[in-house]
Coordinates of N, CA and C in Angstrom, one line a residue:
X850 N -88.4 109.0 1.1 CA -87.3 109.3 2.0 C -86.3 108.2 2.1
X851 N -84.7 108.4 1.9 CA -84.1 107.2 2.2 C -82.6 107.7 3.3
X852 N -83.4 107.2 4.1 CA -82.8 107.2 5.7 C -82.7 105.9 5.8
X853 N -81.6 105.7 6.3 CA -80.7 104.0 6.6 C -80.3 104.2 8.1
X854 N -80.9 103.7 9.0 CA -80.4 103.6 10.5 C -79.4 102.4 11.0
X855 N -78.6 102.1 11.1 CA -77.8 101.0 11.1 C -77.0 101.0 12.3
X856 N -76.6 99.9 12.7 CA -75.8 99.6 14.1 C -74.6 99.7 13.9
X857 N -74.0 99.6 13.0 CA -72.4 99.5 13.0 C -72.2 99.6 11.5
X858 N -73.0 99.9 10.2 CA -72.3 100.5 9.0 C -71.2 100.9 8.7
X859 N -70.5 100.7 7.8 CA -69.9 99.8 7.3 C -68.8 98.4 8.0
X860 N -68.8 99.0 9.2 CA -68.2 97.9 9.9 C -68.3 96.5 9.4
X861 N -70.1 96.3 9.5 CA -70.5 95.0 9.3 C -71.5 95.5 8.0
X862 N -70.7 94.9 6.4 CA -71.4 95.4 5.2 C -72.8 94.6 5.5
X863 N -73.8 95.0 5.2 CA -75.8 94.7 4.6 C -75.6 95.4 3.1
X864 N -75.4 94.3 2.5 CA -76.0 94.6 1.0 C -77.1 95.1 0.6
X865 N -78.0 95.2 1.5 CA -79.0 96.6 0.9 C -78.4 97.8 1.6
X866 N -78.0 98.0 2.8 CA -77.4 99.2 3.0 C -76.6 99.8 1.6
X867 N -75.8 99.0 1.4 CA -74.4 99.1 0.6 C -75.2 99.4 -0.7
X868 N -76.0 98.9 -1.0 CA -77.2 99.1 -2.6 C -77.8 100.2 -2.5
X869 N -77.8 101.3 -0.9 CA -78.6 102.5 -1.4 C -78.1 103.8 -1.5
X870 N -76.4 103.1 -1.2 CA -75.3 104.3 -1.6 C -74.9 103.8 -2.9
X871 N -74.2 102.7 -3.5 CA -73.7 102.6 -4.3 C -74.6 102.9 -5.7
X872 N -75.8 102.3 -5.1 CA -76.9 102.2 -6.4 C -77.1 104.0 -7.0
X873 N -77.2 105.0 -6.6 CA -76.9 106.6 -6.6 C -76.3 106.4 -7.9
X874 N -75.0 106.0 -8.1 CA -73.8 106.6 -9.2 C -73.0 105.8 -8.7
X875 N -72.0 106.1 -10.2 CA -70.9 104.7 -10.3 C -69.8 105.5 -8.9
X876 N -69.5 106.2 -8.4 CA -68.7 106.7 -7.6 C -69.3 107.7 -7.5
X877 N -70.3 107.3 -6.1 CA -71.1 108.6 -5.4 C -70.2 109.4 -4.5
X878 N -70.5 110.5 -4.2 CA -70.0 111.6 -3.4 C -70.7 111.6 -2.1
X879 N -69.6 110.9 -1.0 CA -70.3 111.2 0.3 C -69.7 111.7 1.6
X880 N -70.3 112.4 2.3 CA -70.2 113.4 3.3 C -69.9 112.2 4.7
X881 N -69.3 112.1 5.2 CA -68.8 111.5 6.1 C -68.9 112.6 7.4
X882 N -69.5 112.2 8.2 CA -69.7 113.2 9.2 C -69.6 112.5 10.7
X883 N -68.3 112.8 11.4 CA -68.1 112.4 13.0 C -69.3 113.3 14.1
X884 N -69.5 112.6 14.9 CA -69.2 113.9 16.1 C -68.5 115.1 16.8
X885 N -67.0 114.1 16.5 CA -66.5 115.0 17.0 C -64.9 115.3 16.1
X886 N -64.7 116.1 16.6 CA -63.4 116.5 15.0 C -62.0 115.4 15.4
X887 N -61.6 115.0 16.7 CA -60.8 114.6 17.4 C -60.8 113.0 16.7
X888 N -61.4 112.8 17.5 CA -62.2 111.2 17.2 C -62.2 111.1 15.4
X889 N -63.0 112.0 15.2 CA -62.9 111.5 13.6 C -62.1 111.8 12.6
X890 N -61.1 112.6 13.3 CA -59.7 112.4 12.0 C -59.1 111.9 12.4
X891 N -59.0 110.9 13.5 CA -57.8 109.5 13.9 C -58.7 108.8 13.1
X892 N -60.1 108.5 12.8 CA -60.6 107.4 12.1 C -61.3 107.3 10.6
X893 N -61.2 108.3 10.3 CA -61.3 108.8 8.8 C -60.5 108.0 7.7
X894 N -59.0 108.2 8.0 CA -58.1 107.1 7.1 C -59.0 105.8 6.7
X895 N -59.0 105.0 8.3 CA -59.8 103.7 8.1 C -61.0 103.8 7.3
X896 N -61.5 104.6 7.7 CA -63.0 104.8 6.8 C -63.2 105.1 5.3
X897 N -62.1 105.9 4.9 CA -61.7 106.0 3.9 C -61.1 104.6 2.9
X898 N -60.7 104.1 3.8 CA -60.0 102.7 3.0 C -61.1 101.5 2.9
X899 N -62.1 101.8 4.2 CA -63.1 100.7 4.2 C -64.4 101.1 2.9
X900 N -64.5 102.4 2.9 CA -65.1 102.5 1.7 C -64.9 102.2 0.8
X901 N -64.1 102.5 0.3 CA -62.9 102.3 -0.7 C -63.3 100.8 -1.3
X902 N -63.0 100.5 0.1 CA -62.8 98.8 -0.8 C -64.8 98.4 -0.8
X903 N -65.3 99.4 -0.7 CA -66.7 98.9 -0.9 C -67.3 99.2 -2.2
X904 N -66.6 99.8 -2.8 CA -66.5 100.9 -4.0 C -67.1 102.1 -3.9
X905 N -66.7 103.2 -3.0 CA -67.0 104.3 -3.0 C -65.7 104.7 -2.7
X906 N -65.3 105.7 -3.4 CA -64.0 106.2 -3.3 C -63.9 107.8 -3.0
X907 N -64.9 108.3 -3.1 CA -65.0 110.2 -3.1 C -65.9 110.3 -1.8
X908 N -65.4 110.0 -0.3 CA -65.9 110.4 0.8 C -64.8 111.5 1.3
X909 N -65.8 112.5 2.2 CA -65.1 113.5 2.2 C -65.5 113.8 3.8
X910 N -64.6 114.3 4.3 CA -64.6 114.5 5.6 C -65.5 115.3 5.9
X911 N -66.3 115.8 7.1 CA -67.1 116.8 6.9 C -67.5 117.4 8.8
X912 N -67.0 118.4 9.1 CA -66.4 118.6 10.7 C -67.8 119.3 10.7
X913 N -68.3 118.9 12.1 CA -69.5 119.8 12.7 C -69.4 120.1 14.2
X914 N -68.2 120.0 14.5 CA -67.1 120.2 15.7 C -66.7 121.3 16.1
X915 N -65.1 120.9 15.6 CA -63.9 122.3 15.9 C -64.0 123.2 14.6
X916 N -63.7 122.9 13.3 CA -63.6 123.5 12.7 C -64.9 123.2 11.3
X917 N -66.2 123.9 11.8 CA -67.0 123.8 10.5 C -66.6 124.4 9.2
X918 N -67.0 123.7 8.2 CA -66.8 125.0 7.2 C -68.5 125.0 6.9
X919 N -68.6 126.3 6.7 CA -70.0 126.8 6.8 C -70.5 126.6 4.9
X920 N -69.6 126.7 4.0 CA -69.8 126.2 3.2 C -70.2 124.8 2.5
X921 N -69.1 124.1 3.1 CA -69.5 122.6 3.1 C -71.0 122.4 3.7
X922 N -71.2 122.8 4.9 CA -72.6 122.6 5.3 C -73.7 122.9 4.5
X923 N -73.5 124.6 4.1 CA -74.6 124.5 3.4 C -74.8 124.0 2.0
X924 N -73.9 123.0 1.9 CA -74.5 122.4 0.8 C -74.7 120.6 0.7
X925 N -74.8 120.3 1.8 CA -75.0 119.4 1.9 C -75.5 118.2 0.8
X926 N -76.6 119.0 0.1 CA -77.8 118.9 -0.8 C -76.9 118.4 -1.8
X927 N -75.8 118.8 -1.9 CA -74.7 118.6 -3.3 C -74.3 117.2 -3.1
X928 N -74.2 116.5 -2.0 CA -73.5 115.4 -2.1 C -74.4 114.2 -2.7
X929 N -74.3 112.8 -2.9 CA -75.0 111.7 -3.0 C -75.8 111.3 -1.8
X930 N -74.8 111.0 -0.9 CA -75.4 110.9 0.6 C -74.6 111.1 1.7
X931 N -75.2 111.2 2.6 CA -74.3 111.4 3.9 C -74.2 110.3 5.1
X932 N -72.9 110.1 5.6 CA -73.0 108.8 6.6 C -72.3 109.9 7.9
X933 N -73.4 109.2 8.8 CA -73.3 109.7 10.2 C -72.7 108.5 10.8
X934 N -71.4 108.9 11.1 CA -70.3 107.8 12.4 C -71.4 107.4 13.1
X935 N -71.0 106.8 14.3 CA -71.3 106.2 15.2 C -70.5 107.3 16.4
X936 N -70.8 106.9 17.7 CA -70.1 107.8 18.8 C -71.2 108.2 19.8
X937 N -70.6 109.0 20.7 CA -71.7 109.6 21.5 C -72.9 110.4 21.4
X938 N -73.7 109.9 21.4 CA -74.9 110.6 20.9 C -75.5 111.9 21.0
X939 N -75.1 112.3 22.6 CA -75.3 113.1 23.1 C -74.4 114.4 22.5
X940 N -73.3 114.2 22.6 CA -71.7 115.4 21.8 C -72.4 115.4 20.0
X941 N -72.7 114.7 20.0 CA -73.3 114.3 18.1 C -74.5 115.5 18.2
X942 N -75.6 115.3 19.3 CA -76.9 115.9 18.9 C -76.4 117.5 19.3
X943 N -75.9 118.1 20.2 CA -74.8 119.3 20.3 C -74.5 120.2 19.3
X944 N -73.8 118.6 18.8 CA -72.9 119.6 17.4 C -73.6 119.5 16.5
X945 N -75.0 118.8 16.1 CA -76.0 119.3 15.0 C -76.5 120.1 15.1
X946 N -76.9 120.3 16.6 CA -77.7 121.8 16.5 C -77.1 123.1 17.0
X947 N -75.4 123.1 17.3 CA -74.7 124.2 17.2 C -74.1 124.9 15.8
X948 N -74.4 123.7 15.1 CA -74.2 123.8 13.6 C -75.3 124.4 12.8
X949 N -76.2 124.0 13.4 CA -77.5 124.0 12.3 C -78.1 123.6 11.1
X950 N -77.4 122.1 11.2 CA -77.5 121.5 10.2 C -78.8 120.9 10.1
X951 N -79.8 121.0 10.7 CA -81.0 120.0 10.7 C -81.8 120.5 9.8
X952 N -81.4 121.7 9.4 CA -82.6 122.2 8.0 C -82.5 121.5 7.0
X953 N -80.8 122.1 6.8 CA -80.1 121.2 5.3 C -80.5 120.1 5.7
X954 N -80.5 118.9 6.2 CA -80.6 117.4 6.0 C -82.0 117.2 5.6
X955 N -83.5 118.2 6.2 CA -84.5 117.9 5.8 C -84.5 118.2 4.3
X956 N -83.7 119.5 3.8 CA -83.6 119.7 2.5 C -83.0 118.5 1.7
X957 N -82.1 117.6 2.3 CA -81.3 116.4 1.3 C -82.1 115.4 1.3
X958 N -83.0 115.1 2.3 CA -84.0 114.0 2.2 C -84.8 114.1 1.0
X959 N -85.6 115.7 1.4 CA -86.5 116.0 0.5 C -85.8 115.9 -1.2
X960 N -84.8 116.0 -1.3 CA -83.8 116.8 -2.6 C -83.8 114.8 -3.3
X961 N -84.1 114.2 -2.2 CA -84.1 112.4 -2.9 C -82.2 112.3 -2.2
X962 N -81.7 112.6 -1.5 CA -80.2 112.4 -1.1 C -81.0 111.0 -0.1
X963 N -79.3 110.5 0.2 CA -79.6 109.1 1.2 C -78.8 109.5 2.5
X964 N -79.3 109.4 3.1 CA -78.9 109.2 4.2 C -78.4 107.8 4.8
X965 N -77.1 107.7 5.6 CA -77.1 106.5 6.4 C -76.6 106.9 7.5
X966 N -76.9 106.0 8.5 CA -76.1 106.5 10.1 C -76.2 105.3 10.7
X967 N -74.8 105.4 11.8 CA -74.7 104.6 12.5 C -74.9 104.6 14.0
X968 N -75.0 103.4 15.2 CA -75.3 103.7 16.3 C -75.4 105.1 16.9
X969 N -74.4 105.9 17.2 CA -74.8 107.5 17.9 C -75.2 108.5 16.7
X970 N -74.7 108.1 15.6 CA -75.5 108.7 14.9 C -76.6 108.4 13.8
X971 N -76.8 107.2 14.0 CA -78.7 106.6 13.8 C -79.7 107.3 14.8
X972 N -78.9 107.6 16.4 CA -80.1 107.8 17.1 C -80.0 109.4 16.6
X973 N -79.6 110.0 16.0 CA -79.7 111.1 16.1 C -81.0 111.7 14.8
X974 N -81.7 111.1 14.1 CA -82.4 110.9 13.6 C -84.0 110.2 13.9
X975 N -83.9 109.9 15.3 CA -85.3 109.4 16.2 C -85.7 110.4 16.6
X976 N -86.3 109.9 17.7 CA -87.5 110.9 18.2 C -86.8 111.5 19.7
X977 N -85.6 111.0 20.2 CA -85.1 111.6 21.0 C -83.7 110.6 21.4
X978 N -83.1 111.4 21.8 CA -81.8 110.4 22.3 C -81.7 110.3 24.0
X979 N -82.3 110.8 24.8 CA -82.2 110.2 25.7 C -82.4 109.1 26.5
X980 N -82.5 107.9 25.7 CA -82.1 106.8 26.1 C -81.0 106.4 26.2
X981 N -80.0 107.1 25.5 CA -78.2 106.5 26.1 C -77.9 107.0 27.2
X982 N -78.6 108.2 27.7 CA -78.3 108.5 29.2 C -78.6 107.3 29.9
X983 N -79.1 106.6 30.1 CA -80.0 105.1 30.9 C -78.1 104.7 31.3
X984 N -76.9 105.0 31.0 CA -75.8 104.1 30.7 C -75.1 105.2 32.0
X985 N -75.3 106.3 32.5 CA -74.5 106.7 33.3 C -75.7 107.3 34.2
X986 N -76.8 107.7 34.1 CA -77.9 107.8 34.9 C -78.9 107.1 35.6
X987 N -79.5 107.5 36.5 CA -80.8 106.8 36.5 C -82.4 107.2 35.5
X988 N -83.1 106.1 35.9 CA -84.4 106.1 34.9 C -85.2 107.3 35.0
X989 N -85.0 107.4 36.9 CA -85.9 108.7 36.8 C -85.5 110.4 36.8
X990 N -84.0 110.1 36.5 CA -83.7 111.7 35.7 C -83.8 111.6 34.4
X991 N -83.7 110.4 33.7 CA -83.9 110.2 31.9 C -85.0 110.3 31.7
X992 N -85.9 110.0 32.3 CA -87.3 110.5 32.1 C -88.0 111.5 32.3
X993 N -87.2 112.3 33.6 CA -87.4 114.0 33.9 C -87.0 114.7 32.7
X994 N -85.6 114.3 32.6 CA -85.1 115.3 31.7 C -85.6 115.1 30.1
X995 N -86.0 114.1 29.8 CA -85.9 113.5 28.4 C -86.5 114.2 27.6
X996 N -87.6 116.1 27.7 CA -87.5 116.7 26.7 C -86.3 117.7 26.2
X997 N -85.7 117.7 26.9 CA -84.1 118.2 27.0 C -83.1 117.7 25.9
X998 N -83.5 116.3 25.4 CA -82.8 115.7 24.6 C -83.7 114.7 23.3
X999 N -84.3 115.8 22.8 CA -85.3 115.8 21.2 C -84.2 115.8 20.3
X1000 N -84.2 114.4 19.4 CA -83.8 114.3 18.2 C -84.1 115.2 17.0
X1001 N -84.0 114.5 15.9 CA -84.6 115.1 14.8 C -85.5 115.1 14.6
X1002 N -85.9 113.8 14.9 CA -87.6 112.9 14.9 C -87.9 113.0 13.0
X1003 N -87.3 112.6 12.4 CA -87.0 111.5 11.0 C -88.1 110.4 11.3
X1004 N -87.7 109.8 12.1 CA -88.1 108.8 12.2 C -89.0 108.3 13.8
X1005 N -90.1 108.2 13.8 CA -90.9 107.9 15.2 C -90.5 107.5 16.6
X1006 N -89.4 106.4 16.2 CA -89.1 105.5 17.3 C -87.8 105.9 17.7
X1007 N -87.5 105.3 19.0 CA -86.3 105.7 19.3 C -85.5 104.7 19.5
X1008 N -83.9 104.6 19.9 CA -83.1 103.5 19.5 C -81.9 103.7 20.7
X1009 N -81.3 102.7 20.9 CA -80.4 102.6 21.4 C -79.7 101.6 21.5

């Protein structure tokens, strides 16, 4: 499985991060995926330039928002890998599962694709995200509620 959980990718480059997209192909194909469609077409440009200069040049926007394309989705499988923004984790876990993309991703893991993601969307691959509630709630509704807010569970632990 190659799942990359990271705090702030590509923001702050980790040369192994950066070695498990580029190492794929000389100009891999990757799925750039926000939260939210708003947010991430004001920041796409940047992301596009910051890859760019990392040498990946063929990232492609990929909405699981306002406007899905159901196409793009289901093929996830086609790309090299996929990078999950960063953002609210909560609006993020929403729009994966109004989408329905959590099949396809088990399929791209399995398929050998890479995954990377960042803060709100690293946690979206744990074992649950209700731990960013802790930032506008109390402990003991995050803990009432906390089957309410099941991750992917990729990965055992959870993050925040």
């Amino acid at each position: 499985m190659s799942l990359v959980l990271t705090s702030n990718f590509p923001s702050t480059v980790t040369d192994a991060v950066l070695a498990c997209i580029r190492d794929i192909d000389v100009n891999p194909r990757v799925a750039w995926i926000p939260p939210l469609t708003s947010v991430g077409r004001e920041r796409f440009s940047v992301a596009q330039a910051l890859f760019q200069s990392l040498g990946v040049s063929a990232l492609e926007f990929c909405d699981i928002d306002e406007k899905p394309n159901e196409h793009q989705l289901a093929q996830l499988d086609q790309y090299d890998a996929l990078y999950f923004t960063g953002g609210d984790p909560l609006l993020f876990r929403r729009n994966i599962e109004r989408c329905g993309i959590s099949e396809g991703l088990r399929a791209c893991l399995s398929a050998g694709r890479v995954i990377v993601a960042a803060s709100g969307g690293a946690m979206q691959f744990t074992a649950n995200v209700s731990l960013y509630r802790l930032s506008s709630e109390t402990v003991d509704a995050v803990v009432t509620e906390r089957r309410h807010y099941t991750g992917l569970g990729f990965a055992s632990y959870e993050l925040l």
